[in-house]
């Protein structure tokens, strides 16, 4: 398997200003609460400083190298689904995508299911137009510069809010798969941070961010069911792959 780089509007995180009522430290805590192996405070802050835009690294293309992806905190790999290459000559080594009902995270659980398989980072970029601003790209209409994504745009903020709901709905299962022994204590910490920040987020963005905290608690309570569905998904995929290999189907 191979995975490339991505640039453009890779995440629905707008550029925003901070005030005494909603500080950069407040947002850092929120970012840590919803974080995963790809999404974290360092990445979020860099995106915000660039006006919501991630730029390609010329060096990655000028001196193309293939490197192995390193596993992150959840023993998974920081894979992005939009530029993923899967060799299908040995289908028994492929794994399925999965996400809990109503959540995001299919690439994270795909990565978690890979086990000790290696994934190569290849020097290929995908431009991600997360806000559908450049519909003419495929017709060759290339922009000279990318516009900033500001939190003053209500549509941008609503997209960010919905993304937060999707992230937080799959975080409990990701935490559970990373380690059950201290799941309860880690879940209580994240829940407390989200409840503390909810009023500040609501005043800043004028959207019901208290729902993010409630969704985390709801999906934490049902994490065993989500794990059961995750394992059933893996088993069904393995059965399907064995059947296609035996019968020689494409």
PDB file of C-alpha atoms in Angstrom:
ATOM      1  CA  UNK A   1       0.000   0.000   0.000  1.00  0.00           C
ATOM      2  CA  UNK A   2       1.103   3.556  -0.659  1.00  0.00           C
ATOM      3  CA  UNK A   3      -0.075   6.906   0.647  1.00  0.00           C
ATOM      4  CA  UNK A   4       0.767  10.314  -0.762  1.00  0.00           C
ATOM      5  CA  UNK A   5       0.724  13.859   0.564  1.00  0.00           C
ATOM      6  CA  UNK A   6      -2.182  16.272   0.532  1.00  0.00           C
ATOM      7  CA  UNK A   7      -2.466  20.034   0.270  1.00  0.00           C
ATOM      8  CA  UNK A   8      -5.119  22.686  -0.152  1.00  0.00           C
ATOM      9  CA  UNK A   9      -8.093  22.818   2.208  1.00  0.00           C
ATOM     10  CA  UNK A  10      -7.318  19.500   3.855  1.00  0.00           C
ATOM     11  CA  UNK A  11      -9.312  20.093   7.018  1.00  0.00           C
ATOM     12  CA  UNK A  12     -12.442  22.133   7.823  1.00  0.00           C
ATOM     13  CA  UNK A  13     -10.526  24.279  10.329  1.00  0.00           C
ATOM     14  CA  UNK A  14     -10.862  28.013   9.637  1.00  0.00           C
ATOM     15  CA  UNK A  15      -8.526  30.820  10.535  1.00  0.00           C
ATOM     16  CA  UNK A  16      -9.787  32.475  13.692  1.00  0.00           C
ATOM     17  CA  UNK A  17      -8.851  35.226  16.082  1.00  0.00           C
ATOM     18  CA  UNK A  18      -8.680  34.766  19.838  1.00  0.00           C
ATOM     19  CA  UNK A  19     -10.013  36.940  22.654  1.00  0.00           C
ATOM     20  CA  UNK A  20      -9.975  37.007  26.446  1.00  0.00           C
ATOM     21  CA  UNK A  21     -13.234  35.024  26.384  1.00  0.00           C
ATOM     22  CA  UNK A  22     -11.832  32.420  23.986  1.00  0.00           C
ATOM     23  CA  UNK A  23      -8.057  32.130  24.088  1.00  0.00           C
ATOM     24  CA  UNK A  24      -5.565  30.154  22.042  1.00  0.00           C
ATOM     25  CA  UNK A  25      -5.055  27.917  25.084  1.00  0.00           C
ATOM     26  CA  UNK A  26      -8.799  27.170  25.101  1.00  0.00           C
ATOM     27  CA  UNK A  27      -8.677  26.075  21.485  1.00  0.00           C
ATOM     28  CA  UNK A  28      -5.510  24.052  22.073  1.00  0.00           C
ATOM     29  CA  UNK A  29      -7.302  22.076  24.800  1.00  0.00           C
ATOM     30  CA  UNK A  30     -10.260  21.527  22.470  1.00  0.00           C
ATOM     31  CA  UNK A  31      -7.940  20.390  19.682  1.00  0.00           C
ATOM     32  CA  UNK A  32      -6.243  17.922  22.006  1.00  0.00           C
ATOM     33  CA  UNK A  33      -9.654  16.605  23.109  1.00  0.00           C
ATOM     34  CA  UNK A  34     -10.738  15.792  19.543  1.00  0.00           C
ATOM     35  CA  UNK A  35      -7.270  14.812  18.279  1.00  0.00           C
ATOM     36  CA  UNK A  36      -6.197  11.613  16.540  1.00  0.00           C
ATOM     37  CA  UNK A  37      -3.083  10.457  14.682  1.00  0.00           C
ATOM     38  CA  UNK A  38      -3.617  12.916  11.825  1.00  0.00           C
ATOM     39  CA  UNK A  39      -5.524  15.696  13.579  1.00  0.00           C
ATOM     40  CA  UNK A  40      -3.634  17.359  16.450  1.00  0.00           C
ATOM     41  CA  UNK A  41      -2.862  20.794  17.852  1.00  0.00           C
ATOM     42  CA  UNK A  42       0.404  21.254  15.930  1.00  0.00           C
ATOM     43  CA  UNK A  43      -1.355  20.526  12.667  1.00  0.00           C
ATOM     44  CA  UNK A  44      -4.401  22.634  13.537  1.00  0.00           C
ATOM     45  CA  UNK A  45      -2.356  25.670  14.557  1.00  0.00           C
ATOM     46  CA  UNK A  46      -0.248  25.491  11.391  1.00  0.00           C
ATOM     47  CA  UNK A  47      -3.381  25.348   9.234  1.00  0.00           C
ATOM     48  CA  UNK A  48      -4.918  28.323  11.041  1.00  0.00           C
ATOM     49  CA  UNK A  49      -1.738  30.402  10.680  1.00  0.00           C
ATOM     50  CA  UNK A  50      -1.889  29.794   6.926  1.00  0.00           C
ATOM     51  CA  UNK A  51      -5.499  30.936   6.713  1.00  0.00           C
ATOM     52  CA  UNK A  52      -6.938  27.424   6.574  1.00  0.00           C
ATOM     53  CA  UNK A  53      -4.649  26.405   3.692  1.00  0.00           C
ATOM     54  CA  UNK A  54      -1.978  23.683   3.647  1.00  0.00           C
ATOM     55  CA  UNK A  55       0.721  24.243   1.051  1.00  0.00           C
ATOM     56  CA  UNK A  56       2.696  21.554  -0.737  1.00  0.00           C
ATOM     57  CA  UNK A  57       6.334  21.038   0.203  1.00  0.00           C
ATOM     58  CA  UNK A  58       8.464  21.632  -2.896  1.00  0.00           C
ATOM     59  CA  UNK A  59      11.217  19.511  -1.391  1.00  0.00           C
ATOM     60  CA  UNK A  60       9.033  16.413  -1.376  1.00  0.00           C
ATOM     61  CA  UNK A  61       8.717  16.667  -5.150  1.00  0.00           C
ATOM     62  CA  UNK A  62      12.173  18.079  -5.989  1.00  0.00           C
ATOM     63  CA  UNK A  63      13.906  15.142  -4.284  1.00  0.00           C
ATOM     64  CA  UNK A  64      11.322  12.388  -4.499  1.00  0.00           C
ATOM     65  CA  UNK A  65      11.823   9.661  -1.919  1.00  0.00           C
ATOM     66  CA  UNK A  66       9.728   6.714  -0.841  1.00  0.00           C
ATOM     67  CA  UNK A  67       9.695   6.296   2.931  1.00  0.00           C
ATOM     68  CA  UNK A  68       7.883   4.050   5.388  1.00  0.00           C
ATOM     69  CA  UNK A  69       5.023   5.576   7.375  1.00  0.00           C
ATOM     70  CA  UNK A  70       5.582   5.550  11.132  1.00  0.00           C
ATOM     71  CA  UNK A  71       2.916   4.285  13.480  1.00  0.00           C
ATOM     72  CA  UNK A  72       1.311   6.802  15.817  1.00  0.00           C
ATOM     73  CA  UNK A  73      -0.065   6.810  19.332  1.00  0.00           C
ATOM     74  CA  UNK A  74      -2.873   4.395  18.544  1.00  0.00           C
ATOM     75  CA  UNK A  75      -0.558   1.879  16.851  1.00  0.00           C
ATOM     76  CA  UNK A  76      -2.228   2.791  13.603  1.00  0.00           C
ATOM     77  CA  UNK A  77      -0.803   4.679  10.665  1.00  0.00           C
ATOM     78  CA  UNK A  78      -1.571   8.323   9.790  1.00  0.00           C
ATOM     79  CA  UNK A  79      -3.286   7.464   6.515  1.00  0.00           C
ATOM     80  CA  UNK A  80      -5.436   9.758   4.412  1.00  0.00           C
ATOM     81  CA  UNK A  81      -7.963   7.987   2.236  1.00  0.00           C
ATOM     82  CA  UNK A  82      -8.034  10.359  -0.737  1.00  0.00           C
ATOM     83  CA  UNK A  83      -4.571   9.404  -2.037  1.00  0.00           C
ATOM     84  CA  UNK A  84      -4.278   5.803  -0.919  1.00  0.00           C
ATOM     85  CA  UNK A  85      -2.955   3.150  -3.306  1.00  0.00           C
ATOM     86  CA  UNK A  86      -3.880  -0.492  -2.633  1.00  0.00           C
ATOM     87  CA  UNK A  87      -2.305  -3.396  -4.521  1.00  0.00           C
ATOM     88  CA  UNK A  88      -5.045  -5.892  -5.248  1.00  0.00           C
ATOM     89  CA  UNK A  89      -2.940  -8.812  -6.544  1.00  0.00           C
ATOM     90  CA  UNK A  90      -3.136 -10.407  -3.076  1.00  0.00           C
ATOM     91  CA  UNK A  91      -6.614  -9.506  -1.875  1.00  0.00           C
ATOM     92  CA  UNK A  92      -6.205 -11.455   1.371  1.00  0.00           C
ATOM     93  CA  UNK A  93      -3.846  -8.690   2.558  1.00  0.00           C
ATOM     94  CA  UNK A  94      -6.415  -5.938   2.062  1.00  0.00           C
ATOM     95  CA  UNK A  95      -8.591  -4.621   4.889  1.00  0.00           C
ATOM     96  CA  UNK A  96     -11.983  -2.874   4.903  1.00  0.00           C
ATOM     97  CA  UNK A  97     -12.935   0.663   5.807  1.00  0.00           C
ATOM     98  CA  UNK A  98     -15.169   1.226   8.821  1.00  0.00           C
ATOM     99  CA  UNK A  99     -16.694   3.978  10.893  1.00  0.00           C
ATOM    100  CA  UNK A 100     -19.207   4.010  13.748  1.00  0.00           C
ATOM    101  CA  UNK A 101     -22.722   5.028  12.774  1.00  0.00           C
ATOM    102  CA  UNK A 102     -22.896   8.765  12.059  1.00  0.00           C
ATOM    103  CA  UNK A 103     -19.151   9.248  12.572  1.00  0.00           C
ATOM    104  CA  UNK A 104     -16.121   9.992  10.457  1.00  0.00           C
ATOM    105  CA  UNK A 105     -12.918   7.989  10.787  1.00  0.00           C
ATOM    106  CA  UNK A 106     -13.005   5.339   8.070  1.00  0.00           C
ATOM    107  CA  UNK A 107      -9.345   5.960   7.189  1.00  0.00           C
ATOM    108  CA  UNK A 108      -8.305   5.743  10.862  1.00  0.00           C
ATOM    109  CA  UNK A 109      -9.952   2.334  11.316  1.00  0.00           C
ATOM    110  CA  UNK A 110      -8.608   1.162   7.974  1.00  0.00           C
ATOM    111  CA  UNK A 111      -5.149   2.009   9.299  1.00  0.00           C
ATOM    112  CA  UNK A 112      -5.814   0.298  12.634  1.00  0.00           C
ATOM    113  CA  UNK A 113      -6.813  -2.905  10.819  1.00  0.00           C
ATOM    114  CA  UNK A 114      -3.552  -3.105   8.874  1.00  0.00           C
ATOM    115  CA  UNK A 115      -1.672  -4.720  11.743  1.00  0.00           C
ATOM    116  CA  UNK A 116       2.047  -4.890  10.978  1.00  0.00           C
ATOM    117  CA  UNK A 117       1.651  -4.271   7.249  1.00  0.00           C
ATOM    118  CA  UNK A 118       3.935  -1.575   5.876  1.00  0.00           C
ATOM    119  CA  UNK A 119       2.691   1.472   3.997  1.00  0.00           C
ATOM    120  CA  UNK A 120       5.024   3.562   1.831  1.00  0.00           C
ATOM    121  CA  UNK A 121       4.823   7.347   1.665  1.00  0.00           C
ATOM    122  CA  UNK A 122       5.174   8.285  -1.998  1.00  0.00           C
ATOM    123  CA  UNK A 123       5.945  11.743  -3.484  1.00  0.00           C
ATOM    124  CA  UNK A 124       2.500  12.429  -4.949  1.00  0.00           C
ATOM    125  CA  UNK A 125       0.198  15.259  -3.875  1.00  0.00           C
ATOM    126  CA  UNK A 126      -3.594  15.412  -3.814  1.00  0.00           C
ATOM    127  CA  UNK A 127      -5.283  18.815  -3.751  1.00  0.00           C
ATOM    128  CA  UNK A 128      -8.181  18.722  -1.308  1.00  0.00           C
ATOM    129  CA  UNK A 129     -10.938  21.272  -1.898  1.00  0.00           C
ATOM    130  CA  UNK A 130     -12.781  20.816   1.383  1.00  0.00           C
ATOM    131  CA  UNK A 131     -14.935  23.909   0.908  1.00  0.00           C
ATOM    132  CA  UNK A 132     -15.804  23.355  -2.801  1.00  0.00           C
ATOM    133  CA  UNK A 133     -14.252  26.658  -3.833  1.00  0.00           C
ATOM    134  CA  UNK A 134     -12.533  25.553  -7.030  1.00  0.00           C
ATOM    135  CA  UNK A 135     -15.021  23.556  -9.066  1.00  0.00           C
ATOM    136  CA  UNK A 136     -13.208  24.423 -12.319  1.00  0.00           C
ATOM    137  CA  UNK A 137      -9.970  22.630 -11.482  1.00  0.00           C
ATOM    138  CA  UNK A 138     -10.720  19.597 -13.626  1.00  0.00           C
ATOM    139  CA  UNK A 139     -11.358  21.916 -16.575  1.00  0.00           C
ATOM    140  CA  UNK A 140      -7.894  23.444 -16.142  1.00  0.00           C
ATOM    141  CA  UNK A 141      -8.972  26.607 -14.324  1.00  0.00           C
ATOM    142  CA  UNK A 142      -6.104  26.818 -11.844  1.00  0.00           C
ATOM    143  CA  UNK A 143      -6.085  29.577  -9.188  1.00  0.00           C
ATOM    144  CA  UNK A 144      -2.996  31.759  -8.777  1.00  0.00           C
ATOM    145  CA  UNK A 145      -3.563  31.927  -5.037  1.00  0.00           C
ATOM    146  CA  UNK A 146      -5.836  30.238  -2.507  1.00  0.00           C
ATOM    147  CA  UNK A 147      -8.288  32.319  -0.511  1.00  0.00           C
ATOM    148  CA  UNK A 148      -8.234  32.306   3.287  1.00  0.00           C
ATOM    149  CA  UNK A 149     -10.924  30.435   5.191  1.00  0.00           C
ATOM    150  CA  UNK A 150     -12.217  32.679   7.954  1.00  0.00           C
ATOM    151  CA  UNK A 151     -14.355  31.819  10.968  1.00  0.00           C
ATOM    152  CA  UNK A 152     -16.455  34.893  10.158  1.00  0.00           C
ATOM    153  CA  UNK A 153     -18.202  32.899   7.395  1.00  0.00           C
ATOM    154  CA  UNK A 154     -21.248  31.115   8.922  1.00  0.00           C
ATOM    155  CA  UNK A 155     -21.035  28.285   6.370  1.00  0.00           C
ATOM    156  CA  UNK A 156     -17.400  27.656   7.258  1.00  0.00           C
ATOM    157  CA  UNK A 157     -18.174  27.584  10.968  1.00  0.00           C
ATOM    158  CA  UNK A 158     -21.093  25.190  10.446  1.00  0.00           C
ATOM    159  CA  UNK A 159     -18.840  22.861   8.442  1.00  0.00           C
ATOM    160  CA  UNK A 160     -16.266  22.979  11.255  1.00  0.00           C
ATOM    161  CA  UNK A 161     -18.971  22.195  13.825  1.00  0.00           C
ATOM    162  CA  UNK A 162     -20.272  19.192  11.870  1.00  0.00           C
ATOM    163  CA  UNK A 163     -16.721  17.920  11.401  1.00  0.00           C
ATOM    164  CA  UNK A 164     -16.177  18.128  15.172  1.00  0.00           C
ATOM    165  CA  UNK A 165     -19.264  15.957  15.701  1.00  0.00           C
ATOM    166  CA  UNK A 166     -17.916  13.413  13.225  1.00  0.00           C
ATOM    167  CA  UNK A 167     -14.479  13.377  14.865  1.00  0.00           C
ATOM    168  CA  UNK A 168     -15.765  13.038  18.409  1.00  0.00           C
ATOM    169  CA  UNK A 169     -18.145  10.184  17.551  1.00  0.00           C
ATOM    170  CA  UNK A 170     -15.305   7.918  16.477  1.00  0.00           C
ATOM    171  CA  UNK A 171     -12.731   9.003  19.065  1.00  0.00           C
ATOM    172  CA  UNK A 172     -14.024   6.656  21.835  1.00  0.00           C
ATOM    173  CA  UNK A 173     -13.553   3.566  19.655  1.00  0.00           C
ATOM    174  CA  UNK A 174     -10.098   4.739  18.573  1.00  0.00           C
ATOM    175  CA  UNK A 175      -9.163   5.223  22.235  1.00  0.00           C
ATOM    176  CA  UNK A 176     -10.647   1.822  23.135  1.00  0.00           C
ATOM    177  CA  UNK A 177      -8.635   0.027  20.472  1.00  0.00           C
ATOM    178  CA  UNK A 178      -5.480   1.790  21.672  1.00  0.00           C
ATOM    179  CA  UNK A 179      -5.893   0.402  25.202  1.00  0.00           C
ATOM    180  CA  UNK A 180      -8.809  -0.645  27.372  1.00  0.00           C
ATOM    181  CA  UNK A 181      -7.061  -0.621  30.747  1.00  0.00           C
ATOM    182  CA  UNK A 182      -7.091   3.147  31.163  1.00  0.00           C
ATOM    183  CA  UNK A 183      -9.966   3.917  28.794  1.00  0.00           C
ATOM    184  CA  UNK A 184     -12.295   5.123  31.564  1.00  0.00           C
ATOM    185  CA  UNK A 185      -9.800   7.600  32.989  1.00  0.00           C
ATOM    186  CA  UNK A 186      -8.874   8.966  29.561  1.00  0.00           C
ATOM    187  CA  UNK A 187     -12.535   9.243  28.582  1.00  0.00           C
ATOM    188  CA  UNK A 188     -13.346  11.140  31.786  1.00  0.00           C
ATOM    189  CA  UNK A 189     -10.531  13.600  31.067  1.00  0.00           C
ATOM    190  CA  UNK A 190     -11.704  14.259  27.497  1.00  0.00           C
ATOM    191  CA  UNK A 191     -15.333  14.534  28.616  1.00  0.00           C
ATOM    192  CA  UNK A 192     -14.410  17.057  31.309  1.00  0.00           C
ATOM    193  CA  UNK A 193     -12.437  19.180  28.875  1.00  0.00           C
ATOM    194  CA  UNK A 194     -15.271  19.221  26.346  1.00  0.00           C
ATOM    195  CA  UNK A 195     -17.898  20.126  28.967  1.00  0.00           C
ATOM    196  CA  UNK A 196     -15.681  22.909  30.327  1.00  0.00           C
ATOM    197  CA  UNK A 197     -15.074  24.390  26.885  1.00  0.00           C
ATOM    198  CA  UNK A 198     -18.618  24.035  25.526  1.00  0.00           C
ATOM    199  CA  UNK A 199     -19.941  27.414  26.812  1.00  0.00           C
ATOM    200  CA  UNK A 200     -16.860  29.226  25.506  1.00  0.00           C
ATOM    201  CA  UNK A 201     -17.128  27.530  22.102  1.00  0.00           C
ATOM    202  CA  UNK A 202     -20.836  28.360  21.909  1.00  0.00           C
ATOM    203  CA  UNK A 203     -20.228  32.043  22.667  1.00  0.00           C
ATOM    204  CA  UNK A 204     -17.422  32.153  20.099  1.00  0.00           C
ATOM    205  CA  UNK A 205     -19.125  30.300  17.235  1.00  0.00           C
ATOM    206  CA  UNK A 206     -22.856  30.637  18.036  1.00  0.00           C
ATOM    207  CA  UNK A 207     -23.449  26.922  17.518  1.00  0.00           C
ATOM    208  CA  UNK A 208     -24.400  24.230  20.105  1.00  0.00           C
ATOM    209  CA  UNK A 209     -20.916  22.879  20.847  1.00  0.00           C
ATOM    210  CA  UNK A 210     -22.298  21.334  24.035  1.00  0.00           C
ATOM    211  CA  UNK A 211     -23.573  18.617  21.682  1.00  0.00           C
ATOM    212  CA  UNK A 212     -19.945  17.658  20.958  1.00  0.00           C
ATOM    213  CA  UNK A 213     -19.461  16.808  24.640  1.00  0.00           C
ATOM    214  CA  UNK A 214     -22.753  14.914  24.765  1.00  0.00           C
ATOM    215  CA  UNK A 215     -21.892  12.901  21.654  1.00  0.00           C
ATOM    216  CA  UNK A 216     -18.542  11.925  23.141  1.00  0.00           C
ATOM    217  CA  UNK A 217     -20.276  10.634  26.275  1.00  0.00           C
ATOM    218  CA  UNK A 218     -22.875   8.773  24.202  1.00  0.00           C
ATOM    219  CA  UNK A 219     -20.303   7.044  22.016  1.00  0.00           C
ATOM    220  CA  UNK A 220     -18.128   6.269  25.037  1.00  0.00           C
ATOM    221  CA  UNK A 221     -21.040   4.374  26.580  1.00  0.00           C
ATOM    222  CA  UNK A 222     -21.580   2.359  23.391  1.00  0.00           C
ATOM    223  CA  UNK A 223     -17.890   1.722  22.638  1.00  0.00           C
ATOM    224  CA  UNK A 224     -18.184  -2.042  23.231  1.00  0.00           C
ATOM    225  CA  UNK A 225     -20.979  -2.230  20.636  1.00  0.00           C
ATOM    226  CA  UNK A 226     -18.902  -0.236  18.143  1.00  0.00           C
ATOM    227  CA  UNK A 227     -15.969  -2.577  18.731  1.00  0.00           C
ATOM    228  CA  UNK A 228     -18.271  -5.554  18.092  1.00  0.00           C
ATOM    229  CA  UNK A 229     -19.371  -4.007  14.799  1.00  0.00           C
ATOM    230  CA  UNK A 230     -15.760  -3.228  13.903  1.00  0.00           C
ATOM    231  CA  UNK A 231     -14.697  -6.844  14.488  1.00  0.00           C
ATOM    232  CA  UNK A 232     -17.735  -8.138  12.565  1.00  0.00           C
ATOM    233  CA  UNK A 233     -16.770  -5.895   9.661  1.00  0.00           C
ATOM    234  CA  UNK A 234     -13.240  -7.353   9.634  1.00  0.00           C
ATOM    235  CA  UNK A 235     -14.553 -10.916   9.798  1.00  0.00           C
ATOM    236  CA  UNK A 236     -17.054 -10.347   6.970  1.00  0.00           C
ATOM    237  CA  UNK A 237     -14.348  -8.807   4.788  1.00  0.00           C
ATOM    238  CA  UNK A 238     -11.944 -11.695   5.446  1.00  0.00           C
ATOM    239  CA  UNK A 239     -14.658 -14.203   4.525  1.00  0.00           C
ATOM    240  CA  UNK A 240     -15.422 -12.307   1.314  1.00  0.00           C
ATOM    241  CA  UNK A 241     -11.750 -12.142   0.328  1.00  0.00           C
ATOM    242  CA  UNK A 242     -11.242 -15.853   0.918  1.00  0.00           C
ATOM    243  CA  UNK A 243     -14.292 -16.642  -1.223  1.00  0.00           C
ATOM    244  CA  UNK A 244     -13.120 -14.471  -4.134  1.00  0.00           C
ATOM    245  CA  UNK A 245      -9.657 -16.038  -4.086  1.00  0.00           C
ATOM    246  CA  UNK A 246     -11.039 -19.596  -3.992  1.00  0.00           C
ATOM    247  CA  UNK A 247     -13.446 -19.010  -6.852  1.00  0.00           C
ATOM    248  CA  UNK A 248     -11.058 -16.840  -8.843  1.00  0.00           C
ATOM    249  CA  UNK A 249     -13.432 -13.917  -9.092  1.00  0.00           C
ATOM    250  CA  UNK A 250     -12.141 -10.391  -9.846  1.00  0.00           C
TER     251      UNK A 250
END
